[in-house]
mmCIF file of C-alpha atoms in Angstrom:
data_model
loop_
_atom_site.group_PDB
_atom_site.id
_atom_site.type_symbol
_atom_site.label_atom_id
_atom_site.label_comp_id
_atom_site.label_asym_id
_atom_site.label_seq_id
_atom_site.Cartn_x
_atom_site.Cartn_y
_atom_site.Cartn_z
ATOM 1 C CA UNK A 1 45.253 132.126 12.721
ATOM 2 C CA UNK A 2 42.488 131.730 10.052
ATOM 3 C CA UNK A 3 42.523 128.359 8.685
ATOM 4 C CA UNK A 4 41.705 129.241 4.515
ATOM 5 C CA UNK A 5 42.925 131.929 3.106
ATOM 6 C CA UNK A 6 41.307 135.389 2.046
ATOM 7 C CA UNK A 7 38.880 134.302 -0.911
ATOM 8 C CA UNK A 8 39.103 136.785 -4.320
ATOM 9 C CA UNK A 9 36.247 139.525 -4.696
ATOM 10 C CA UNK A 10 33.288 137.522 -6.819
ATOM 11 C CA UNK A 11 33.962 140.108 -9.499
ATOM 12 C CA UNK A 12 36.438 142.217 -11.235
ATOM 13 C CA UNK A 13 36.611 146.116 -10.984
ATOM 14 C CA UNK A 14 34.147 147.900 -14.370
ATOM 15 C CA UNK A 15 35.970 151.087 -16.189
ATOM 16 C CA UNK A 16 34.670 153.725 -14.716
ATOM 17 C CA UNK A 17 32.354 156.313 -16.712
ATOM 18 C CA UNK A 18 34.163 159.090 -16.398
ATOM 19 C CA UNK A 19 36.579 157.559 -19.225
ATOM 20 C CA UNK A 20 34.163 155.777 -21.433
ATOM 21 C CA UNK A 21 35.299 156.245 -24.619
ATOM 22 C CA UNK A 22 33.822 158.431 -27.349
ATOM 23 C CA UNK A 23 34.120 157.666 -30.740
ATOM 24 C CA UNK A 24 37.106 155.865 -30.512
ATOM 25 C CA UNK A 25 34.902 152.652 -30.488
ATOM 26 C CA UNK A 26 35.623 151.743 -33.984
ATOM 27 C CA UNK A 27 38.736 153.263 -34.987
ATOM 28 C CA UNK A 28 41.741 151.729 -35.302
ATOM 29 C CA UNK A 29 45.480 152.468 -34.372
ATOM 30 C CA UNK A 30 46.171 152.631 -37.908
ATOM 31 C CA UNK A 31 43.325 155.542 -38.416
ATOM 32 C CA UNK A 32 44.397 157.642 -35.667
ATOM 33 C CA UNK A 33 48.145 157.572 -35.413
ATOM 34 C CA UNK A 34 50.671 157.220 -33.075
ATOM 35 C CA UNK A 35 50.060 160.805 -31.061
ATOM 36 C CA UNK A 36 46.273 159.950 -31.734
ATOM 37 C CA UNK A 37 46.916 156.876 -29.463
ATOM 38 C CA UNK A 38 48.694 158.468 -27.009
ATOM 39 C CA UNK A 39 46.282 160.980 -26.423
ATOM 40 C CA UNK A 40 43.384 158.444 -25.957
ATOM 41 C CA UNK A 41 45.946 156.694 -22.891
ATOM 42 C CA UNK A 42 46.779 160.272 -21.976
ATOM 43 C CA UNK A 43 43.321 160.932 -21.137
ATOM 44 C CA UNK A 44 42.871 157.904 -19.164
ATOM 45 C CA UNK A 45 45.843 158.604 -17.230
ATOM 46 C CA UNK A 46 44.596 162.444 -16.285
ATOM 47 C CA UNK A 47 41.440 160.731 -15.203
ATOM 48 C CA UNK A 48 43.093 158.527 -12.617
ATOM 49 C CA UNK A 49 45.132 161.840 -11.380
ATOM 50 C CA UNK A 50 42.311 163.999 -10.900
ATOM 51 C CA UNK A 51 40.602 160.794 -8.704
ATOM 52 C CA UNK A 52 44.235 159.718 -6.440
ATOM 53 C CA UNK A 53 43.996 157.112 -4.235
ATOM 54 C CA UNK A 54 44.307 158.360 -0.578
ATOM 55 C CA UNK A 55 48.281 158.991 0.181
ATOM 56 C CA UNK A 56 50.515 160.588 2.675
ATOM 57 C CA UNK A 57 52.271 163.760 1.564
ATOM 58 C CA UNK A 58 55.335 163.668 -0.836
ATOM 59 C CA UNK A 59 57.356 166.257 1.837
ATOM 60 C CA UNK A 60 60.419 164.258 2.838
ATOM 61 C CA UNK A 61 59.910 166.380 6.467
ATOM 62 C CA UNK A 62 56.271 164.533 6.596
ATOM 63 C CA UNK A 63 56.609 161.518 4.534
ATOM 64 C CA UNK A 64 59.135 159.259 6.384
ATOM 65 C CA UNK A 65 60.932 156.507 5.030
ATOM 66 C CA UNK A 66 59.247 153.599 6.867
ATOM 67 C CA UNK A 67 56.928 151.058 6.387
ATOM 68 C CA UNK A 68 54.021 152.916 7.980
ATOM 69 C CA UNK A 69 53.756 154.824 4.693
ATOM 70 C CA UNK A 70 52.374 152.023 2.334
ATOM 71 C CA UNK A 71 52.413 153.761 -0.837
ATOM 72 C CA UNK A 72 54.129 157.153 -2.727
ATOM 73 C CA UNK A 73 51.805 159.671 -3.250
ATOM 74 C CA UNK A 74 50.754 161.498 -6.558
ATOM 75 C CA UNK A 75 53.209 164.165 -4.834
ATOM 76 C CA UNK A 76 56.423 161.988 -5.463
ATOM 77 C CA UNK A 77 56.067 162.626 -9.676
ATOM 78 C CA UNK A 78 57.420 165.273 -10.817
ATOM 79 C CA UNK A 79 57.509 164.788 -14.057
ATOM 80 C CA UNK A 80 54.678 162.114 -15.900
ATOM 81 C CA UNK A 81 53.605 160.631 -19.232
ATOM 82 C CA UNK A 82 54.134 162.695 -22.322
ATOM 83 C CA UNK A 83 57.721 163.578 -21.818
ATOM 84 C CA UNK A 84 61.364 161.632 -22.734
ATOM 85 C CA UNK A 85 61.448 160.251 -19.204
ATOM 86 C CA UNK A 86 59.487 160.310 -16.104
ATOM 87 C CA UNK A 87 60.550 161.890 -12.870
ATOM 88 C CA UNK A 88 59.443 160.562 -9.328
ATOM 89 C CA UNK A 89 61.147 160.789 -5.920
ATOM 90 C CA UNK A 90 61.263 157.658 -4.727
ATOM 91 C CA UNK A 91 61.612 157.644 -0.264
ATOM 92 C CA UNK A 92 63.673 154.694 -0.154
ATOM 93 C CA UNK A 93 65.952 152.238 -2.077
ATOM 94 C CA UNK A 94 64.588 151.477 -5.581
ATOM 95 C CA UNK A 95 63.040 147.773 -6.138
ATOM 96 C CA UNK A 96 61.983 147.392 -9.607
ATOM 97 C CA UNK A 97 60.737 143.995 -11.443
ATOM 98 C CA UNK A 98 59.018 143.597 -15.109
ATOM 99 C CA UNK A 99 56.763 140.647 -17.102
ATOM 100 C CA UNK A 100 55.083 140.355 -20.809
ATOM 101 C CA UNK A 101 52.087 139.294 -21.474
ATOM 102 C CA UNK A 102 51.662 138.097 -25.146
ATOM 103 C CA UNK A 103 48.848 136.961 -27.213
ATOM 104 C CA UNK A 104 49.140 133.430 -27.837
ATOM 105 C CA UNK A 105 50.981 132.765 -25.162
ATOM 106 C CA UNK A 106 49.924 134.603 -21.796
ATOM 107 C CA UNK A 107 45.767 134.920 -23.270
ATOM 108 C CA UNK A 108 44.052 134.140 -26.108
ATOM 109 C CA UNK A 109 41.455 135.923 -28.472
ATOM 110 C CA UNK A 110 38.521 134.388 -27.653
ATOM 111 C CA UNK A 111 38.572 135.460 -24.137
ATOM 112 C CA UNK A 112 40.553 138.276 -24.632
ATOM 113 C CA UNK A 113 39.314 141.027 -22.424
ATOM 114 C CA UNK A 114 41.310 144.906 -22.496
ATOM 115 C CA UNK A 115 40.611 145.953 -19.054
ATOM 116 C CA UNK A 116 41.129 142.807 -17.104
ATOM 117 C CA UNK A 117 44.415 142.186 -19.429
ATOM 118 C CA UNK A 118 45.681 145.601 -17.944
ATOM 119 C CA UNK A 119 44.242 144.883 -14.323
ATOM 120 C CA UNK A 120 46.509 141.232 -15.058
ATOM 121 C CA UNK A 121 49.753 143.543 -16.282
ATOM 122 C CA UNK A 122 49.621 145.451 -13.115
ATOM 123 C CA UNK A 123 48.656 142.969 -10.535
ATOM 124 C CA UNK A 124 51.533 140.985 -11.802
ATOM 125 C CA UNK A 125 54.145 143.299 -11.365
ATOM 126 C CA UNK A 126 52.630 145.264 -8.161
ATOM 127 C CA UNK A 127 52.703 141.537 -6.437
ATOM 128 C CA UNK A 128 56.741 141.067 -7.516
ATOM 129 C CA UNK A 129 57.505 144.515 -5.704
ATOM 130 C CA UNK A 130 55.061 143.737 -2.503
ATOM 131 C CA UNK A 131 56.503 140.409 -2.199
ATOM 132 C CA UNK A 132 59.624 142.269 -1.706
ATOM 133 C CA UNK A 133 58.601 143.642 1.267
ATOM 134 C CA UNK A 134 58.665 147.193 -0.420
ATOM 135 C CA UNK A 135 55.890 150.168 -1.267
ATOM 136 C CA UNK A 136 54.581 150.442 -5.193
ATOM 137 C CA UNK A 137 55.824 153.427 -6.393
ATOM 138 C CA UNK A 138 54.950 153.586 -10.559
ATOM 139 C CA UNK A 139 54.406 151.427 -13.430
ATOM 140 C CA UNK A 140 56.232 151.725 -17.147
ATOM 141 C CA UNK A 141 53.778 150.280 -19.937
ATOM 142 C CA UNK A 142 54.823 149.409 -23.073
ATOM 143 C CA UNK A 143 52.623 147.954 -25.757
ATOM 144 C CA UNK A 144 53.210 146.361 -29.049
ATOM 145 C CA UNK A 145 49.900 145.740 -31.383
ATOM 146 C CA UNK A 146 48.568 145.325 -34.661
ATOM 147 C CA UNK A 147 47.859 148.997 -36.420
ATOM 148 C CA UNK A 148 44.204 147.550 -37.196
ATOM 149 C CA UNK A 149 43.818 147.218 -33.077
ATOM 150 C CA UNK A 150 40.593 148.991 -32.264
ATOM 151 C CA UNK A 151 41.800 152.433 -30.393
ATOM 152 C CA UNK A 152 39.143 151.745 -27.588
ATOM 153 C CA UNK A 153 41.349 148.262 -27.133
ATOM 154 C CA UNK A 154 44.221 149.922 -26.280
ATOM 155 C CA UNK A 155 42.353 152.614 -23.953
ATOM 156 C CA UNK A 156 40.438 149.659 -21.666
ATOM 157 C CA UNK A 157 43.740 147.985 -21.655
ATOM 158 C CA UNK A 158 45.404 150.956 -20.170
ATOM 159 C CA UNK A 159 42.263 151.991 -17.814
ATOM 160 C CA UNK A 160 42.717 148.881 -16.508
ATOM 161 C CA UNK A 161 46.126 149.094 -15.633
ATOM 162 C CA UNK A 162 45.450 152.483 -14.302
ATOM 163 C CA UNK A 163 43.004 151.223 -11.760
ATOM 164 C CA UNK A 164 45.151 148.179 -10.652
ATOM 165 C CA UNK A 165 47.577 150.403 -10.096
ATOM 166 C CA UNK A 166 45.716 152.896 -8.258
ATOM 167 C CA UNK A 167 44.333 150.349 -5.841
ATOM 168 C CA UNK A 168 47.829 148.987 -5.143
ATOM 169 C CA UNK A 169 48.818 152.698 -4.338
ATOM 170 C CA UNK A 170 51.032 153.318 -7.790
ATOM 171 C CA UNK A 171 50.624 155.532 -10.279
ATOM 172 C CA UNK A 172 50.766 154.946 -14.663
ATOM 173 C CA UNK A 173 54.488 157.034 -14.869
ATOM 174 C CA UNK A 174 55.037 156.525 -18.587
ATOM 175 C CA UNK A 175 55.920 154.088 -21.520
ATOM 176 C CA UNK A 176 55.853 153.216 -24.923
ATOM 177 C CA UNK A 177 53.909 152.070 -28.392
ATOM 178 C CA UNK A 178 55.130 150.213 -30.856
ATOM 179 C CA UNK A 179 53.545 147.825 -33.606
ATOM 180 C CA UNK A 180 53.540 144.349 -33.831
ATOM 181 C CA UNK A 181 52.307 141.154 -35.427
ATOM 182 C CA UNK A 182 50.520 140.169 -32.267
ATOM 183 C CA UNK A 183 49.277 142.186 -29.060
ATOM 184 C CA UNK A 184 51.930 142.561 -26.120
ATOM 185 C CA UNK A 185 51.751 144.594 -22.822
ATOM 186 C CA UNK A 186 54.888 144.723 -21.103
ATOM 187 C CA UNK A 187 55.323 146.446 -17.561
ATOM 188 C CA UNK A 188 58.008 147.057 -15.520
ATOM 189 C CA UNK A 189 56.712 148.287 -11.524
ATOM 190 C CA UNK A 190 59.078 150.452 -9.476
ATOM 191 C CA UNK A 191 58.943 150.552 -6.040
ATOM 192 C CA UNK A 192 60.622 151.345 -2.761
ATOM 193 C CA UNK A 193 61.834 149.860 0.378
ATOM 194 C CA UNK A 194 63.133 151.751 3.527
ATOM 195 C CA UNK A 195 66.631 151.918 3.756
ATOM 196 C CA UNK A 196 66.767 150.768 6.922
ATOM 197 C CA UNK A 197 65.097 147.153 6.162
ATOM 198 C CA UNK A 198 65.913 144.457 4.688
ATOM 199 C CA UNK A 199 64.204 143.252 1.334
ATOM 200 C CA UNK A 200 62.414 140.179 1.539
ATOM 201 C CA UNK A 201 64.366 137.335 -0.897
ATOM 202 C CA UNK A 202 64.229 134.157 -1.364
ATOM 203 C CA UNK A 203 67.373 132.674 0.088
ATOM 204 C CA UNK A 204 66.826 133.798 4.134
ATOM 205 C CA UNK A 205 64.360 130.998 5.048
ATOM 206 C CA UNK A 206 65.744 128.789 7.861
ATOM 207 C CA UNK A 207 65.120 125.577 9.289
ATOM 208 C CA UNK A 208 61.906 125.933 11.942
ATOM 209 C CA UNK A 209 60.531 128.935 10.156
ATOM 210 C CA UNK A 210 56.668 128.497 8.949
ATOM 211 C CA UNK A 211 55.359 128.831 5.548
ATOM 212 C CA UNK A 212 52.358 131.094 5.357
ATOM 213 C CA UNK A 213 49.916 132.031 2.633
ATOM 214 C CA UNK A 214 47.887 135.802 2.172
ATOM 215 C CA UNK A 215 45.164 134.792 -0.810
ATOM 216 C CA UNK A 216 44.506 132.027 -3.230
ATOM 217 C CA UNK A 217 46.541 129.660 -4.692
ATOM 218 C CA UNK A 218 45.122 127.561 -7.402
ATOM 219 C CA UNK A 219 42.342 129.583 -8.492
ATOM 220 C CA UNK A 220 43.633 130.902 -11.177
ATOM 221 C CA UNK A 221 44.980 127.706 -13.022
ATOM 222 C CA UNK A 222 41.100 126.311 -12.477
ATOM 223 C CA UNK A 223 39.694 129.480 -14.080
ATOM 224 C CA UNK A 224 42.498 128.970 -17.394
ATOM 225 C CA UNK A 225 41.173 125.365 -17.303
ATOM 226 C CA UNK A 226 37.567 126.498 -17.656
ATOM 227 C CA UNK A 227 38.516 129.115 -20.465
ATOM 228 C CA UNK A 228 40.069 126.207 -22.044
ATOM 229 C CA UNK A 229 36.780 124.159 -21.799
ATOM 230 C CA UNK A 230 34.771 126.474 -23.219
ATOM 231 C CA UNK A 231 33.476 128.113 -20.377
ATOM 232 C CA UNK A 232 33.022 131.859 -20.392
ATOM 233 C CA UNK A 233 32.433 134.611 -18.036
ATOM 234 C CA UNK A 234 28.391 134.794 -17.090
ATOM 235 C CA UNK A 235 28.129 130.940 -17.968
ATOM 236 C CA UNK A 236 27.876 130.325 -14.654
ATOM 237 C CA UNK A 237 27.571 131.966 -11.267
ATOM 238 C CA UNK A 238 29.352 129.716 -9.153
ATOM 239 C CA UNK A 239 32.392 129.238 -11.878
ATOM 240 C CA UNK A 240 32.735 133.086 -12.725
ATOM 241 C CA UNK A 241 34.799 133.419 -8.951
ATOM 242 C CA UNK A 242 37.679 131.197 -11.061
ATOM 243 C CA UNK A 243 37.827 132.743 -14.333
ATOM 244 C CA UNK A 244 38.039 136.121 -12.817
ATOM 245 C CA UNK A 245 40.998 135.148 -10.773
ATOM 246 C CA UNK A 246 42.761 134.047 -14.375
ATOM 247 C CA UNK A 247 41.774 137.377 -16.451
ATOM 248 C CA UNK A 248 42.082 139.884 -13.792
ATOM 249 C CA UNK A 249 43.979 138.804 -10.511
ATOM 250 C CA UNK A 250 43.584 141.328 -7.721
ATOM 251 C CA UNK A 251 46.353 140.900 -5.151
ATOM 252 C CA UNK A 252 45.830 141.730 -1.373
ATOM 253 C CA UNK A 253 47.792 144.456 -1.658
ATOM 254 C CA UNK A 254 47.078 145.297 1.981
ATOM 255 C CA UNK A 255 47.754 142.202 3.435
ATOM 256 C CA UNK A 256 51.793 142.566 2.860
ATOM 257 C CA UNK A 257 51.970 146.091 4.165
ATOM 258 C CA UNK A 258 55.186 146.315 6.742
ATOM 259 C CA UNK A 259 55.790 142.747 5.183
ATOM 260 C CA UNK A 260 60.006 143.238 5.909
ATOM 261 C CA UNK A 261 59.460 143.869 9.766
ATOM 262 C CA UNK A 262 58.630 140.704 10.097
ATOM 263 C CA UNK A 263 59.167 138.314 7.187
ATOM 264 C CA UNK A 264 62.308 136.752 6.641
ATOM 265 C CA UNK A 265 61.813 135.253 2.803
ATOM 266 C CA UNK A 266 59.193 135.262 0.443
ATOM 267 C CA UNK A 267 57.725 134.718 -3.023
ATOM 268 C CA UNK A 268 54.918 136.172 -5.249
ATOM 269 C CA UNK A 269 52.766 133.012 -5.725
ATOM 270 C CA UNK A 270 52.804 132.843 -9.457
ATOM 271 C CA UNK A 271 53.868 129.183 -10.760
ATOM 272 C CA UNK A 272 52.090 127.433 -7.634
ATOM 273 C CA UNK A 273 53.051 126.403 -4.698
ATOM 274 C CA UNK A 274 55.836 123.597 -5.392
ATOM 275 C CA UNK A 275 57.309 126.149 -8.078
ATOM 276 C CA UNK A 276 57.178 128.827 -6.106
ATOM 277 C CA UNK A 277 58.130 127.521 -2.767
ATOM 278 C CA UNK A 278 61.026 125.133 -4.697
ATOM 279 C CA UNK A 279 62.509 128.150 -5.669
ATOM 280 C CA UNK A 280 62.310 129.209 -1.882
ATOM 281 C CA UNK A 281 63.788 126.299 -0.918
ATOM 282 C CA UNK A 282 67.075 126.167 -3.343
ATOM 283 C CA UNK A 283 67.946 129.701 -2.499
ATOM 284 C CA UNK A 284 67.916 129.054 1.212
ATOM 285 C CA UNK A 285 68.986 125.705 1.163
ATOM 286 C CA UNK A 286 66.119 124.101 3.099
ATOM 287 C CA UNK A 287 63.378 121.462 2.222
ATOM 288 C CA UNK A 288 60.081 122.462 2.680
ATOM 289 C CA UNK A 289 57.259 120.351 4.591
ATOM 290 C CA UNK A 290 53.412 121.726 3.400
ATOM 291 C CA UNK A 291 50.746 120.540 5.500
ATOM 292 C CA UNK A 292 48.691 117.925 3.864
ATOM 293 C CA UNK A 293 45.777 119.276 6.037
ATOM 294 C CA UNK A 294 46.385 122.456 4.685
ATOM 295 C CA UNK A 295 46.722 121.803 1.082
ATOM 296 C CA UNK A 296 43.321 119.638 1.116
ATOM 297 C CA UNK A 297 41.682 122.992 2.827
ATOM 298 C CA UNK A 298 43.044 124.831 -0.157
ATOM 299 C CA UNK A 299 41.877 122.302 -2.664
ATOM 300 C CA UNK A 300 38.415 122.383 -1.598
ATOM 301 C CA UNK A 301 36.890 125.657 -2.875
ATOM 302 C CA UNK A 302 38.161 124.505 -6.020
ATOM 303 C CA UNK A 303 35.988 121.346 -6.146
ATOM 304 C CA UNK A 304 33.156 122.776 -8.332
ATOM 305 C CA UNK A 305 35.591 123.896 -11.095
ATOM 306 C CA UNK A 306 37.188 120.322 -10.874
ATOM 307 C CA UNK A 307 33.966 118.473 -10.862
ATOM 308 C CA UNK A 308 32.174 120.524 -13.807
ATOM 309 C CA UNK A 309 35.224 119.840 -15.507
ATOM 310 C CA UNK A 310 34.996 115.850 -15.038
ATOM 311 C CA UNK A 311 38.009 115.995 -13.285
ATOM 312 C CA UNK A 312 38.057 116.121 -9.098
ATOM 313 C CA UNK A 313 41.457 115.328 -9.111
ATOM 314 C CA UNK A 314 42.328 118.356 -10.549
ATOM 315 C CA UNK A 315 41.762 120.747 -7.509
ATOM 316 C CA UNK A 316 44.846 118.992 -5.900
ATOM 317 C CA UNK A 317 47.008 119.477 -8.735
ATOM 318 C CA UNK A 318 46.040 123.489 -9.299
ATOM 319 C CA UNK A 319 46.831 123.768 -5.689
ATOM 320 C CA UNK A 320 50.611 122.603 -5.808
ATOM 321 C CA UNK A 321 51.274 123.536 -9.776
ATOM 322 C CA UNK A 322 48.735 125.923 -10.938
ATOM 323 C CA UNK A 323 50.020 129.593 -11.090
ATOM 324 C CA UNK A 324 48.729 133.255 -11.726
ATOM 325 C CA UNK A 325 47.027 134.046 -8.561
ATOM 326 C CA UNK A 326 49.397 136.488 -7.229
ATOM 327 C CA UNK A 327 49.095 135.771 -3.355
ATOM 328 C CA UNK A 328 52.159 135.530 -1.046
ATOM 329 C CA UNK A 329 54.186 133.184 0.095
ATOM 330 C CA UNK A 330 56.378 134.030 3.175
ATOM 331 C CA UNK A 331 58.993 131.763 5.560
ATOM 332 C CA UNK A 332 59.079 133.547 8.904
ATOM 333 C CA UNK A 333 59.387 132.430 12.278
ATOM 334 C CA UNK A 334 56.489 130.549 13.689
ATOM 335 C CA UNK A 335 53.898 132.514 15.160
ATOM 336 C CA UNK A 336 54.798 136.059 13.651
ATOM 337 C CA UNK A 337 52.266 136.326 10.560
ATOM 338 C CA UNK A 338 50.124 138.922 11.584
ATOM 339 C CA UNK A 339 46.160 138.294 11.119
ATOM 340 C CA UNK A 340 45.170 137.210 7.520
ATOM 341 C CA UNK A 341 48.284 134.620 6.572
ATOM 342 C CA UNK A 342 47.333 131.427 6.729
ATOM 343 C CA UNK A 343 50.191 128.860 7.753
ATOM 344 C CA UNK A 344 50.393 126.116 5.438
ATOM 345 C CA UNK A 345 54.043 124.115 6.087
ATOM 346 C CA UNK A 346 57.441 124.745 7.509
ATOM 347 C CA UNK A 347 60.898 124.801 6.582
ATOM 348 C CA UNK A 348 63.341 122.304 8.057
ATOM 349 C CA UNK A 349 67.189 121.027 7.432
ATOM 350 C CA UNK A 350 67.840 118.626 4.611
ATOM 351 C CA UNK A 351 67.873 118.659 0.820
ATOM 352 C CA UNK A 352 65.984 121.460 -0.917
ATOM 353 C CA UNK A 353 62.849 119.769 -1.825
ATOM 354 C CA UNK A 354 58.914 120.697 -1.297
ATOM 355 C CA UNK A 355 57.140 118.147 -0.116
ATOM 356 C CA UNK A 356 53.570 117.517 0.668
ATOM 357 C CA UNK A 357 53.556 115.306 3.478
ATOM 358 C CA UNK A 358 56.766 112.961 2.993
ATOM 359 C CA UNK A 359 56.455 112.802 -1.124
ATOM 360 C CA UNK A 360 58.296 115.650 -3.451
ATOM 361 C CA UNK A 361 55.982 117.502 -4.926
ATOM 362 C CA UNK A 362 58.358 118.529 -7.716
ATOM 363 C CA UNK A 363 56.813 117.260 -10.474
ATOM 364 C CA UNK A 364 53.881 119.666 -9.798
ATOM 365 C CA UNK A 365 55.392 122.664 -10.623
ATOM 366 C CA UNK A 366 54.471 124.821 -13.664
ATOM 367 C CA UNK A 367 57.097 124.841 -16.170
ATOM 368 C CA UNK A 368 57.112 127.867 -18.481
ATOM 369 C CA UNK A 369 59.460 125.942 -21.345
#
């Protein structure tokens, strides 16, 4: 079993050419209307199409429901953006989940990036449905902005969400546009799970099951910390790895694939580890041991973020309470994480509690309100 988990890609997908925009550089939402708009996402969306992601056919006779099938294929929508409703077959029982991201509160202007916001809005859903234990199927995007919102804004945002979704094997199946004081994405990911299984929740971990970990934890919270500092993207080579993980997070989509044949609970690791896993932990009714070992393993990449920041301290704290990464956090029995999860605790009888060695690590975790 490795002992760190899988480390983040040093950089963030680029839009692609083939949809650079035109002259829609400087126009506004308020210049080219509502159909205007739409047309500019349209013609992102048609781009991704004619480029799918490798998938197995949509033919029920050749396209079994089971978890050897990651992913529905372009095949499996029938009927896409630009009508009342989509139309997709879906192989499986439906899993669906949905999250906002709003200016002022989820990103700010002055680090406000389009296409990593959209790569964010779709990691952050696509990591809900995985975490399931089911296949991404389709995404519903729904935007609110300001009518003097540059048009090219609104078509990086959606190329990025296009591409996220693409590499997590879903496609862009419709949405909406609406205006609004301030910019908000909203998405809501659809996915499917084999009848057969069982989805992955968070009340069947039992006492002697291990905790294990596929990607970062804590990354993401350093990277907001840097933002917050001052620090910006190209500043500095051996910060950019943090900042990246905050603006665009790019879950490893491939490490939970077949995730319900052998997990029994599990989390997308969004609020941290002692949020995350306390959730965990009430549902099933069992207190949660990390490994102090493992934690300080986890801690350590983040040293030079914590360090140019005055604060070495703080690598500890991002660990157990920093959010946004979008890795996974499973309870399964010992030994059965395939390669690639990293175990970091175990669950055991007793009051549901995480603790990091034998202290509660409760006041760690994030806190939206």
């Amino acid at each position: 079993m490795p002992s760190t988990p899988n480390q983040p890609e040093p950089t963030a997908p680029q839009p692609s050419n083939d949809v650079a925009p035109s002259d829609a550089t400087e126009l506004t939402l308020k210049d080219v209307g509502e159909d205007g708009v739409l047309e500019q996402i349209f013609s992102v969306l048609q781009a991704q199409s004619a480029h799918p992601p490798a998938q197995p056919p949509a033919d029920p006779e050749t396209h079994p429901t089971s978890a050897s099938n990651p992913v529905a294929g372009p095949g499996d929508l029938i009927v896409g953006p630009g009508d009342d409703a989509a139309v997709s077959h879906t192989p499986g029982n439906l899993v669906s989940s949905v999250d906002i991201l709003t200016e002022g509160a989820d990103f700010l202007p002055e680090w406000f990036d389009p296409y990593r916001l959209g790569v964010k809005a779709a990691a952050q859903n696509l990591a809900d449905i995985c975490s399931m234990g089911a296949n991404p199927h389709g995404l519903l995007f729904a935007l609110a902005a300001p009518d003097g919102t540059p048009v090219n804004t609104v078509r990086l945002l959606a190329q990025g969400l296009s591409d996220e979704a693409a590499r997590g094997g879903a496609t862009v199946i419709g949405g909406d546009l609406s205006s609004s004081a301030c910019l908000t994405s909203t998405v809501t990911a659809l996915g499917f799970i084999d009848r057969d299984l069982v989805p992955v929740t968070r009340s069947a971990a039992k006492p002697g099951h291990d905790v294990f970990l596929a990607g970062t934890v804590g990354w993401a919270a350093a990277g907001l910390a840097l933002l917050f500092a001052g620090v910006r993207l190209g500043d500095d080579p051996h910060l950019d790895p943090f900042i990246e993980v905050q603006l665009a997070p790019r879950p490893d989509y491939e490490s939970v694939q077949n995730l319900a044949t052998w997990a029994s609970a599990g989390i997308d690791a969004s609020d941290g580890l002692a949020g995350d896993l306390g959730r965990v932990a009430r549902a099933s009714g069992v207190r949660i041991r990390l490994d102090e070992t493992a934690i300080d393993r986890l801690a350590e990449p983040l040293l030079p973020a914590a360090e140019h920041l005055g604060t070495p301290e703080a690598a500890r704290e991002w660990v157990l309470g920093g959010g946004e990464d979008h890795g996974f956090l499973v309870c399964a029995p010992a030994g059965s994480a395939p390669v690639g999860w990293t175990r970091i605790g175990a669950c055991e009888e007793g009051q549901p509690d995480v603790l990091v060695g034998d202290h509660s690590a409760a006041d760690s975790a994030y806190k939206h309100f």
